Structure formats: structure tokens, C-alpha cells
């Protein structure tokens, strides 16, 4: 069914594992398509009561969007890319069934954005979070500029967005980006223990908790500004330099052009 996801269902808890460990589970077009299908399956399969999203291997949850797919994109293709990502992550955020991110390593760029679109996050003690897009002459385009501010506050979000620095699990816990930090071997167990409690409650009440809590942040304009700004980056020399530098494993030289 899925090309890039492993799935299993155990007593109503559905675990979806993004499975490109050789590329640190980076989100390429195929993974994005599979995640779209995953959301449809979650919404329509009555056997699924709650969901855990995690990454394959011991190193990464998701190390970002696949940078190799950025090269050669125009700004209008950038708009399309960001719209696809934003729309997919809105589906996660607004899913009527609880979705927990079990972050088992790097959650960078689109990986951090995916984790933030889930209803809450549990991290292993080796997890690292960040929005390193500025290293590529880019900004987050899948809702990261908005949800990071919502979750950690404006000052911390501004610093993380502008430095591109990543934070480890203990700082993420202090910032409120994650709810719990546990050893890697206990990560899925911890997620399941919490979801077992949630799925013992009334499902319609759970869906309404999700909708009401999400409504605190309704406005939408910031997402449009993010979309436009992300796309404009694709017309810059700096973005091409940033993506090439990553793929050539060297430091980027930015010119402000
Ligand atoms: N897109 C595409 N490929 C990626 C990727 C991404 N976001 N992140 C990692 N990879 C690939 C690497 O290119 C490498 O592939 P290769 O073995 O074919 O050369 C492989 O995954 C392993 O990554 P590597 O960089 O060798 O691992 P590392 O342990 O030295 O570094 C990171 C780990 C996460 C620090 C580093 O991979 C990284 O900085 N990734 C990009 C993070 C990022 O900028 N994300 C935002 C994108 S918008």
C-alpha cells in the first residue's frame, strides 16, 4: 500500500513509521503522497482510534524536506510545494483522532514542522529539533513559522528561526515543544501508554477537544505570508547556493542576492 511508510495496528493504536533511514527519513514527494493517503486511512478506518508517527532507525524522526528536490524550482513551484506541505500538515492538525509524534532523533525543518502539526510530541533523549532552513537561504514553508511561535513563544521561535540552531530534547522539554523525554527504547511504549488512556475516553469528546484547542490559533494570515515568503526564496541566488552547498557537503557563501 505505502511505498515509504511502515504501519501496524495494535488495539486501536496505529503506528506509522516513515521509512527512508538512508536519507534520515527526509520528506520527498513520495513520502508526502503516502502521508496524504495515511491521513485518509486514519480518518476512514474505524479500527484506528489513535495514531503514533515516528521515523525508522535510531538517528532521525525526519531530517527535513528532501533538499535534492529543491534545486531548480521556481517561485511558483515553491508556492505549490509549500501549499502541498501546509495543506497536508493542516490535515494532521485537524485530524479528529489523536496523533502523537514519537520523535526518535533529528526533527529538523519539515520534520520539526510535522512533529508540531501532530497534537503533541514525545521525544527520545537523543532527539534534536530545529528549523535550519536559513542555512539553505530559505524559511520554513510547511507551517513552521506559525506553529513554532504557538508552541515555544515568539522570542524563542525568532531565535531558532533566525539562527537555524537546533535544540536537544531537554531544551525542547523546557520550551514546551515536547511533553515528555524518555530513553529511545521506551519511546513507543510511552506514546502507547498515553494513547491507551485517551482511547478509553469518549471519542466524540476527544475530537471536540482537538477542534476547540486548535480554534485558539485560528486566523490563517501568517500561513499565507509564510507561503509567499517561502516561494520568493526560490528566486534568490542564495537559495540555490544553500541547497548546492548542502548537497556538495560544504559551507554556503551567501551574498544577499
Ligand atoms: N534532504 C535530503 N537528504 C538528506 C536530508 C535532507 N533534508 N538530510 C539528510 N539527508 C541525507 C544526506 O544527504 C546523506 O545522504 P548520502 O548518504 O547519500 O550523502 C544522508 O541523508 C545521511 O545524512 P548525513 O548528512 O550524512 O548525516 P550526518 O549525521 O552527518 O548529519 C544532519 C545529520 C541531520 C545534521 C544532516 O543530515 C543535515 O543537516 N540534514 C539537513 C537538515 C536540514 O537542513 N533540513 C531542512 C531541510 S529544508
Coordinates of C-alpha atoms and ligand atoms in Angstrom, one line a residue:
X1 CA 0.0 0.0 0.0
X2 CA 2.5 2.6 1.1
X3 CA 5.9 2.9 -0.5
X4 CA 7.6 4.8 2.2
X5 CA 5.7 4.0 5.4
X6 CA 5.6 1.0 7.7
X7 CA 2.3 0.6 9.5
X8 CA 0.9 -1.5 12.3
X9 CA -2.3 -1.6 14.2
X10 CA -2.4 -2.8 17.8
X11 CA -5.5 -2.5 20.0
X12 CA -6.7 0.6 18.1
X13 CA -3.3 2.3 18.1
X14 CA -2.0 2.8 14.6
X15 CA 1.8 3.3 14.3
X16 CA 3.1 4.8 11.1
X17 CA 6.9 4.8 10.6
X18 CA 8.5 7.0 7.9
X19 CA 10.9 4.6 6.3
X20 CA 13.8 6.2 4.4
X21 CA 16.5 5.7 7.0
X22 CA 19.4 6.1 4.5
X23 CA 18.2 9.7 3.9
X24 CA 17.3 10.3 7.5
X25 CA 13.6 9.9 6.6
X26 CA 13.7 13.2 4.6
X27 CA 10.2 14.0 3.1
X28 CA 10.4 13.6 -0.6
X29 CA 7.3 13.7 -2.9
X30 CA 6.7 10.0 -2.4
X31 CA 6.6 10.3 1.4
X32 CA 4.3 13.4 1.1
X33 CA 1.9 11.4 -1.1
X34 CA 2.0 8.5 1.4
X35 CA 1.3 10.8 4.3
X36 CA -1.7 12.2 2.5
X37 CA -3.0 8.7 2.0
X38 CA -2.2 7.9 5.6
X39 CA -4.5 10.7 6.8
X40 CA -7.3 9.4 4.6
X41 CA -6.9 5.9 6.1
X42 CA -6.8 7.3 9.6
X43 CA -10.0 9.3 9.1
X44 CA -11.9 6.4 7.4
X45 CA -10.8 3.2 9.2
X46 CA -13.0 2.8 12.3
X47 CA -10.5 0.3 13.7
X48 CA -8.0 3.2 14.1
X49 CA -8.6 5.1 17.4
X50 CA -5.3 6.9 17.7
X51 CA -2.0 7.3 15.9
X52 CA 1.7 7.4 16.5
X53 CA 4.0 8.9 13.9
X54 CA 7.7 8.1 14.1
X55 CA 10.8 7.6 12.0
X56 CA 12.7 4.5 11.0
X57 CA 16.1 3.9 12.6
X58 CA 17.8 5.3 15.7
X59 CA 19.0 8.5 14.3
X60 CA 16.2 10.5 12.8
X61 CA 12.5 11.2 13.0
X62 CA 12.6 13.3 9.8
X63 CA 15.7 15.4 8.9
X64 CA 13.7 17.8 6.7
X65 CA 12.1 18.1 3.3
X66 CA 14.3 16.4 0.7
X67 CA 16.7 19.1 -0.3
X68 CA 17.6 17.4 -3.5
X69 CA 14.1 18.2 -4.8
X70 CA 14.5 21.9 -4.2
X71 CA 17.1 22.5 -6.9
X72 CA 15.8 24.2 -10.0
X73 CA 12.4 25.1 -8.5
X74 CA 10.9 28.5 -9.5
X75 CA 9.0 30.6 -7.0
X76 CA 5.6 29.4 -8.5
X77 CA 6.7 25.8 -7.9
X78 CA 7.8 26.9 -4.5
X79 CA 4.2 28.2 -3.8
X80 CA 2.9 24.8 -4.9
X81 CA 5.4 22.9 -2.7
X82 CA 4.5 25.0 0.4
X83 CA 0.8 24.7 -0.3
X84 CA 1.1 20.9 -0.5
X85 CA 3.0 20.8 2.7
X86 CA 0.8 23.3 4.6
X87 CA -2.4 21.5 3.4
X88 CA -1.0 18.1 4.5
X89 CA 0.0 19.4 7.9
X90 CA -3.4 21.1 8.4
X91 CA -4.9 17.6 7.9
X92 CA -2.7 16.3 10.7
X93 CA -3.5 19.2 13.0
X94 CA -7.2 18.9 12.3
X95 CA -7.5 15.1 12.3
X96 CA -10.4 14.1 14.5
X97 CA -8.3 11.2 16.0
X98 CA -5.4 12.0 18.3
X99 CA -2.0 11.9 16.6
X100 CA 1.2 11.9 18.6
X101 CA 4.7 12.4 17.2
X102 CA 7.2 10.0 18.8
X103 CA 10.4 11.9 17.9
X104 CA 13.3 9.4 17.8
X105 CA 16.2 11.6 16.7
X106 CA 16.6 14.6 14.3
X107 CA 13.3 16.5 13.8
X108 CA 14.7 19.3 11.5
X109 CA 12.9 21.5 9.0
X110 CA 9.8 19.7 7.7
X111 CA 10.5 17.1 10.4
X112 CA 10.0 19.6 13.1
X113 CA 7.0 21.0 11.2
X114 CA 5.4 17.6 11.0
X115 CA 6.0 16.9 14.7
X116 CA 4.5 20.3 15.5
X117 CA 1.4 19.6 13.4
X118 CA 0.7 16.5 15.5
X119 CA -1.4 17.0 18.6
X120 CA 1.5 16.6 21.0
X121 CA 5.1 15.3 21.0
X122 CA 7.1 12.8 23.0
X123 CA 10.9 12.7 22.4
X124 CA 13.7 10.2 22.9
X125 CA 16.6 11.6 24.8
X126 CA 18.7 11.8 21.6
X127 CA 16.1 13.9 19.8
X128 CA 17.1 17.2 18.2
X129 CA 14.7 19.9 17.0
X130 CA 15.3 22.9 14.7
X131 CA 14.3 24.9 11.7
X132 CA 17.6 25.1 9.8
X133 CA 16.1 26.5 6.6
X134 CA 18.1 29.7 6.8
X135 CA 21.3 27.6 6.2
X136 CA 19.8 27.0 2.8
X137 CA 18.7 30.6 2.1
X138 CA 15.1 29.5 2.8
X139 CA 12.5 29.7 5.5
X140 CA 10.1 27.0 6.8
X141 CA 7.2 26.6 4.4
X142 CA 5.0 23.9 5.9
X143 CA 3.7 25.9 8.8
X144 CA 6.8 26.0 10.9
X145 CA 7.0 29.8 11.3
X146 CA 3.5 29.7 12.8
X147 CA 3.4 26.6 14.9
X148 CA 6.9 27.2 16.4
X149 CA 5.7 30.6 17.7
X150 CA 2.5 29.0 19.0
X151 CA 4.4 26.3 20.9
X152 CA 7.5 28.0 22.2
X153 CA 6.6 31.7 22.2
X154 CA 7.8 34.4 19.8
X155 CA 11.2 35.2 21.3
X156 CA 12.4 31.6 21.4
X157 CA 10.9 30.9 17.9
X158 CA 12.6 34.0 16.4
X159 CA 16.0 32.9 17.7
X160 CA 15.5 29.3 16.4
X161 CA 14.2 30.5 13.0
X162 CA 17.0 33.1 12.5
X163 CA 20.0 31.2 13.8
X164 CA 18.9 27.8 12.4
X165 CA 20.3 26.3 15.6
X166 CA 18.9 23.0 16.8
X167 CA 18.0 22.2 20.4
X168 CA 18.2 18.9 22.2
X169 CA 15.4 17.1 23.9
X170 CA 16.0 18.6 27.3
X171 CA 15.7 22.2 26.0
X172 CA 12.7 21.1 23.9
X173 CA 11.1 19.9 27.1
X174 CA 11.9 23.2 28.9
X175 CA 10.4 25.2 25.9
X176 CA 7.2 23.1 25.9
X177 CA 7.9 21.8 22.5
X178 CA 7.7 18.2 23.8
X179 CA 5.6 16.9 26.7
X180 CA 8.0 14.0 27.8
X181 CA 11.5 12.9 27.2
X182 CA 12.3 9.2 27.6
X183 CA 15.1 6.8 26.6
X184 CA 14.8 5.8 22.9
X185 CA 13.9 2.2 23.8
X186 CA 10.9 3.4 25.8
X187 CA 9.6 5.9 23.3
X188 CA 6.8 4.0 21.6
X189 CA 5.8 2.4 24.9
X190 CA 5.4 5.9 26.5
X191 CA 3.3 7.1 23.5
X192 CA 1.1 4.0 23.7
X193 CA 0.6 4.3 27.4
X194 CA -0.7 7.9 27.0
X195 CA -2.8 6.9 23.9
X196 CA -4.3 4.0 25.9
X197 CA -5.7 6.5 28.4
X198 CA -7.0 8.7 25.6
X199 CA -8.8 6.0 23.7
X200 CA -10.5 4.8 26.8
X201 CA -12.4 8.1 26.8
X202 CA -15.4 9.1 24.7
X203 CA -14.2 9.5 21.1
X204 CA -16.5 12.4 20.2
X205 CA -15.3 14.3 23.2
X206 CA -11.7 13.7 22.2
X207 CA -12.4 15.1 18.7
X208 CA -14.0 18.1 20.2
X209 CA -11.0 18.7 22.5
X210 CA -8.8 18.8 19.3
X211 CA -11.1 21.1 17.4
X212 CA -11.6 23.5 20.4
X213 CA -7.8 23.7 21.2
X214 CA -7.0 24.3 17.6
X215 CA -9.5 27.1 17.4
X216 CA -7.3 29.2 19.8
X217 CA -5.0 29.8 16.9
X218 CA -7.4 30.3 14.0
X219 CA -6.6 33.3 11.8
X220 CA -4.6 31.9 8.9
X221 CA -2.9 35.1 7.6
X222 CA 0.5 34.1 8.9
X223 CA 0.4 30.9 6.9
X224 CA -0.2 32.9 3.7
X225 CA 2.7 35.2 4.5
X226 CA 4.9 32.1 5.1
X227 CA 3.7 30.6 1.8
X228 CA 4.6 33.7 -0.2
X229 CA 7.9 34.3 1.6
X230 CA 9.0 30.7 1.2
X231 CA 8.3 30.8 -2.5
X232 CA 10.1 34.1 -3.0
X233 CA 13.3 32.5 -1.6
X234 CA 13.4 30.2 -4.7
X235 CA 14.1 33.2 -6.9
X236 CA 17.3 34.1 -5.0
X237 CA 20.9 33.1 -5.7
X238 CA 21.4 32.4 -2.0
X239 CA 18.8 29.6 -2.0
X240 CA 20.5 27.9 -5.0
X241 CA 23.9 28.3 -3.2
X242 CA 22.4 27.0 0.1
X243 CA 20.9 23.8 -1.4
X244 CA 24.0 23.1 -3.6
X245 CA 26.3 23.7 -0.6
X246 CA 24.4 21.1 1.4
X247 CA 24.4 18.5 -1.3
X248 CA 28.1 19.2 -2.0
X249 CA 28.8 18.9 1.8
X250 CA 30.4 22.4 2.0
X251 CA 29.5 25.7 3.8
X252 CA 27.3 28.0 1.9
X253 CA 28.6 31.5 0.8
X254 CA 25.6 33.9 0.9
X255 CA 25.6 37.2 -0.9
X256 CA 22.2 38.7 0.0
X257 CA 21.0 38.3 -3.7
Ligands
LIG1 N1 17.3 16.1 2.3 C1 17.9 15.2 1.6 N2 18.9 14.4 2.0 C2 19.1 14.5 3.3 C3 18.5 15.3 4.2 C4 17.5 16.2 3.7 N3 16.9 17.1 4.4 N4 19.0 15.2 5.4 C5 19.9 14.2 5.3 N5 20.0 13.8 4.1 C6 20.8 12.7 3.5 C7 22.3 13.2 3.4 O1 22.5 13.9 2.2 C8 23.0 11.8 3.4 O2 22.9 11.2 2.1 P1 24.1 10.5 1.4 O3 24.5 9.4 2.4 O4 23.6 10.0 0.2 O5 25.2 11.5 1.3 C9 22.2 11.0 4.4 O6 20.9 11.6 4.5 C10 22.8 11.0 5.8 O7 23.0 12.3 6.2 P2 24.4 12.9 6.7 O8 24.3 14.4 6.5 O9 25.5 12.2 6.1 O10 24.3 12.6 8.2 P3 25.0 13.4 9.4 O11 24.9 12.5 10.6 O12 26.4 13.8 9.0 O13 24.2 14.7 9.6 C11 22.2 16.1 9.8 C12 22.9 14.7 10.1 C13 20.7 15.9 10.1 C14 22.8 17.1 10.7 C15 22.4 16.5 8.3 O14 22.0 15.4 7.5 C16 21.6 17.7 7.9 O15 22.0 18.8 8.2 N6 20.5 17.5 7.1 C17 19.7 18.5 6.6 C18 18.9 19.2 7.6 C19 18.1 20.3 7.0 O16 18.6 21.3 6.6 N7 16.8 20.2 7.0 C20 15.9 21.2 6.5 C21 15.6 21.0 5.0 S1 14.6 22.2 4.4

